[in-house]
């Protein structure tokens, strides 16, 4: 089987890696919209337009399921995409909330892009399941541009954690990484805050895929990366951050 995965950029690769680890035989078409990154500062209309274009692109590539490996696009576009397209489309928020509920956390932090936080989608999804969970949300927009420069540890990440997370650290037992890019800095965060349990949206979304998986076999799945911005920059980032070499990277021009 063949699945589609999309994000604005590197964050989606953390989801792709998880899918490859769990289902190595599955073919994957990945779309990274690095030309229009960051998604986290865009309007709902913009994100809806981009997401529709990418979903059509992936359907043309004959995928049978789509993972929105992006919390921002999940927050701003998932409901509409599910209504408009006739294939399973999986977002990040419900799988994360399932995990929170199963762990019985009471005091939860959320770090995410400005658009995700402002959409209130995590807040609503959590309150719908359990009104007693206390959620502290923080928009953390500087992480994405830094991570897209290939920086996932060291003094800049530590300082951003000080600015963004220190204020909530004594009030929460668990922290949602509500942006798939943040999966690349999970080690830095958990080293700095060892008592806080991390809930990683890049991992939780892949658990939701299980019910759509079929046609398993022993062959190694093919992966194609379609990138709207610089292919060279993407190639060097996935090598530096994930050690991925010899990836099949193509131009992802969806505006023609
Ligand atoms: N990785 C995305 C997310 O999960 C978007 C990051 C961005 O482009 O701002 O929200």
XYZ file of C-alpha atoms and ligand atoms in Angstrom:
266
model
C 0.000 0.000 0.000
C 1.000 3.608 -0.464
C 0.392 6.437 2.001
C 0.813 10.210 1.744
C 2.411 12.391 4.423
C 2.660 16.164 4.404
C 4.003 19.019 6.468
C 5.619 22.387 5.909
C 9.040 20.742 6.229
C 11.351 18.796 8.524
C 8.673 18.069 11.129
C 6.938 15.725 8.720
C 10.098 13.662 8.410
C 9.839 12.753 12.110
C 6.432 11.233 11.300
C 7.774 9.550 8.161
C 10.610 7.980 10.194
C 8.124 6.603 12.683
C 5.999 5.126 9.871
C 9.130 3.574 8.279
C 10.108 2.085 11.644
C 6.687 0.510 12.234
C 5.793 -0.376 8.630
C 9.042 -0.707 6.598
C 7.268 -2.262 3.599
C 4.833 0.599 2.979
C 5.427 3.001 0.077
C 5.359 6.675 1.095
C 4.869 9.864 -0.864
C 6.026 12.819 1.234
C 5.252 16.460 0.487
C 7.276 19.160 2.277
C 6.014 22.678 1.617
C 9.268 24.412 2.551
C 8.629 27.225 0.070
C 5.658 28.432 2.166
C 7.038 27.614 5.606
C 6.406 28.498 8.405
C 2.784 27.377 8.449
C 2.478 28.409 12.084
C 2.163 32.109 11.280
C -0.310 31.752 8.373
C -4.074 32.369 8.313
C -6.727 29.662 8.187
C -7.503 30.552 4.544
C -3.864 30.174 3.534
C -3.429 26.862 5.316
C -6.683 25.535 3.850
C -5.578 26.496 0.323
C -2.129 24.922 0.740
C -3.539 21.774 2.335
C -6.132 21.277 -0.422
C -3.435 21.616 -3.085
C -1.202 19.097 -1.352
C -3.992 16.586 -0.739
C -4.873 16.710 -4.468
C -1.189 16.250 -5.341
C -0.964 13.195 -3.072
C -4.202 11.710 -4.447
C -2.739 12.076 -7.963
C 0.173 9.976 -6.706
C -2.388 7.284 -5.796
C -2.025 7.218 -2.023
C -4.852 5.531 -0.121
C -4.445 7.271 3.265
C -3.058 10.694 4.169
C -1.300 11.661 7.392
C -1.310 15.387 8.092
C 2.069 15.431 9.811
C 1.444 19.002 10.885
C -0.443 20.256 13.925
C -1.075 23.624 12.290
C -2.757 22.116 9.223
C -4.625 19.690 11.498
C -5.909 22.607 13.582
C -6.892 24.815 10.653
C -7.850 22.426 7.851
C -8.555 18.844 8.966
C -12.330 19.220 9.378
C -12.758 20.727 5.902
C -10.401 18.248 4.212
C -12.267 15.303 5.730
C -15.526 16.639 4.305
C -14.107 17.400 0.876
C -12.044 14.322 0.086
C -13.032 10.725 -0.103
C -10.122 8.940 1.572
C -9.013 8.580 5.199
C -7.165 11.702 6.385
C -5.527 11.507 9.801
C -4.535 14.516 11.904
C -2.421 14.872 15.028
C -4.826 16.176 17.673
C -7.177 13.263 18.404
C -4.343 10.707 18.776
C -2.535 13.054 21.206
C -5.691 13.578 23.262
C -6.291 9.788 23.327
C -2.838 9.411 24.859
C -3.438 12.127 27.494
C -6.711 10.525 28.545
C -5.166 7.054 28.742
C -2.406 8.389 31.008
C -4.785 10.281 33.335
C -2.738 13.460 33.333
C -4.347 16.420 35.129
C -1.964 19.283 34.421
C -0.784 19.460 30.876
C 1.346 21.932 28.917
C 1.135 22.523 25.176
C 3.865 24.066 23.064
C 2.883 24.667 19.450
C 2.829 27.241 16.666
C 0.859 30.464 17.096
C -1.846 29.277 14.686
C -2.286 25.979 16.511
C -2.539 27.653 19.916
C -4.866 30.408 18.653
C -7.170 27.879 16.979
C -8.016 26.446 20.451
C -8.407 22.999 18.855
C -6.297 21.203 21.450
C -8.133 22.995 24.273
C -11.539 22.038 22.863
C -10.561 18.435 22.144
C -9.185 17.989 25.662
C -12.164 19.647 27.409
C -14.588 17.520 25.367
C -13.010 14.405 26.804
C -12.249 15.604 30.352
C -13.191 19.033 31.709
C -10.915 18.625 34.715
C -7.681 18.604 32.755
C -5.881 21.910 33.190
C -4.114 23.010 29.984
C -1.403 25.668 29.786
C -0.754 26.587 26.135
C 2.239 28.498 24.853
C 2.955 29.603 21.286
C 6.628 28.940 20.599
C 7.206 30.311 17.084
C 10.994 30.616 17.157
C 11.635 26.874 17.303
C 10.589 26.132 13.690
C 12.964 28.536 11.882
C 15.842 27.395 14.100
C 15.116 23.704 13.474
C 14.816 24.399 9.725
C 18.395 25.729 9.958
C 19.394 22.227 11.074
C 19.831 23.205 14.755
C 18.217 20.690 17.130
C 20.394 20.984 20.264
C 22.811 23.316 22.032
C 22.640 26.831 23.497
C 20.018 28.312 21.153
C 17.524 25.505 21.809
C 18.292 25.635 25.552
C 17.696 29.377 25.674
C 14.406 29.061 23.787
C 13.333 26.402 26.299
C 14.179 28.842 29.121
C 12.042 31.520 27.512
C 9.116 29.312 26.533
C 8.912 26.417 28.995
C 10.458 27.546 32.311
C 7.342 29.470 33.377
C 5.117 26.404 33.111
C 7.585 23.729 34.190
C 6.482 23.483 37.843
C 2.779 23.500 36.986
C 2.615 20.568 34.575
C 3.210 16.811 34.698
C 3.114 16.329 30.971
C 4.022 18.430 27.922
C 2.510 18.041 24.452
C 4.964 18.638 21.629
C 2.169 20.135 19.513
C 4.302 20.739 16.441
C 5.959 17.888 14.601
C 9.172 19.901 14.212
C 9.602 19.728 17.995
C 10.123 15.983 17.843
C 13.682 16.815 16.707
C 14.309 18.637 20.023
C 12.597 16.104 22.290
C 15.943 14.973 23.718
C 16.958 18.533 24.590
C 13.597 19.157 26.276
C 13.493 15.914 28.246
C 17.102 16.362 29.396
C 16.272 19.847 30.716
C 12.941 18.827 32.280
C 13.382 15.182 33.342
C 10.252 15.147 35.531
C 7.897 16.145 32.738
C 6.454 13.380 30.563
C 6.534 14.219 26.892
C 3.589 13.470 24.588
C 4.971 13.659 21.068
C 2.449 14.370 18.295
C 4.836 12.880 15.686
C 4.559 9.494 17.390
C 0.916 9.510 18.447
C -0.383 10.210 14.923
C 1.264 7.038 13.634
C -0.638 4.869 16.144
C -3.833 6.055 14.478
C -2.600 4.713 11.129
C -2.758 1.094 12.311
C -6.434 0.598 11.464
C -5.872 1.568 7.815
C -2.852 -0.645 7.189
C -3.329 -3.489 4.711
C -1.367 -5.517 2.113
C 1.741 -6.043 4.262
C 4.687 -7.800 2.629
C 8.439 -8.321 3.002
C 9.728 -5.911 0.416
C 11.338 -2.603 1.366
C 8.911 0.270 0.795
C 9.776 3.105 -1.605
C 9.900 6.696 -0.364
C 9.567 9.746 -2.605
C 10.083 13.265 -1.246
C 8.437 16.170 -3.105
C 9.737 19.506 -1.859
C 8.344 22.901 -2.893
C 11.398 24.911 -1.759
C 15.120 24.208 -2.048
C 15.807 20.522 -2.621
C 19.490 21.020 -1.686
C 18.641 22.526 1.681
C 16.146 19.766 2.409
C 18.696 17.113 1.392
C 21.359 18.551 3.683
C 18.873 18.943 6.580
C 17.614 15.365 6.476
C 21.198 14.149 6.318
C 22.292 16.317 9.245
C 19.235 15.794 11.464
C 18.209 12.220 10.652
C 21.227 10.710 8.871
C 19.110 10.069 5.766
C 21.363 9.791 2.722
C 20.483 8.993 -0.907
C 16.834 10.098 -0.578
C 14.737 10.386 -3.754
C 13.968 14.113 -3.728
C 11.933 15.807 -6.455
C 10.501 19.268 -7.008
C 7.061 19.725 -5.521
C 5.573 22.398 -7.746
C 1.843 22.309 -7.087
C 0.937 25.677 -8.549
C 1.203 24.763 -12.229
N 5.345 21.098 11.710
C 4.196 21.926 11.704
C 3.293 21.718 12.866
O 3.237 20.617 13.380
C 4.295 23.351 11.210
C 5.512 24.151 11.510
C 5.479 25.479 10.752
O 5.672 25.451 9.533
O 5.241 26.511 11.402
O 2.566 22.588 13.267
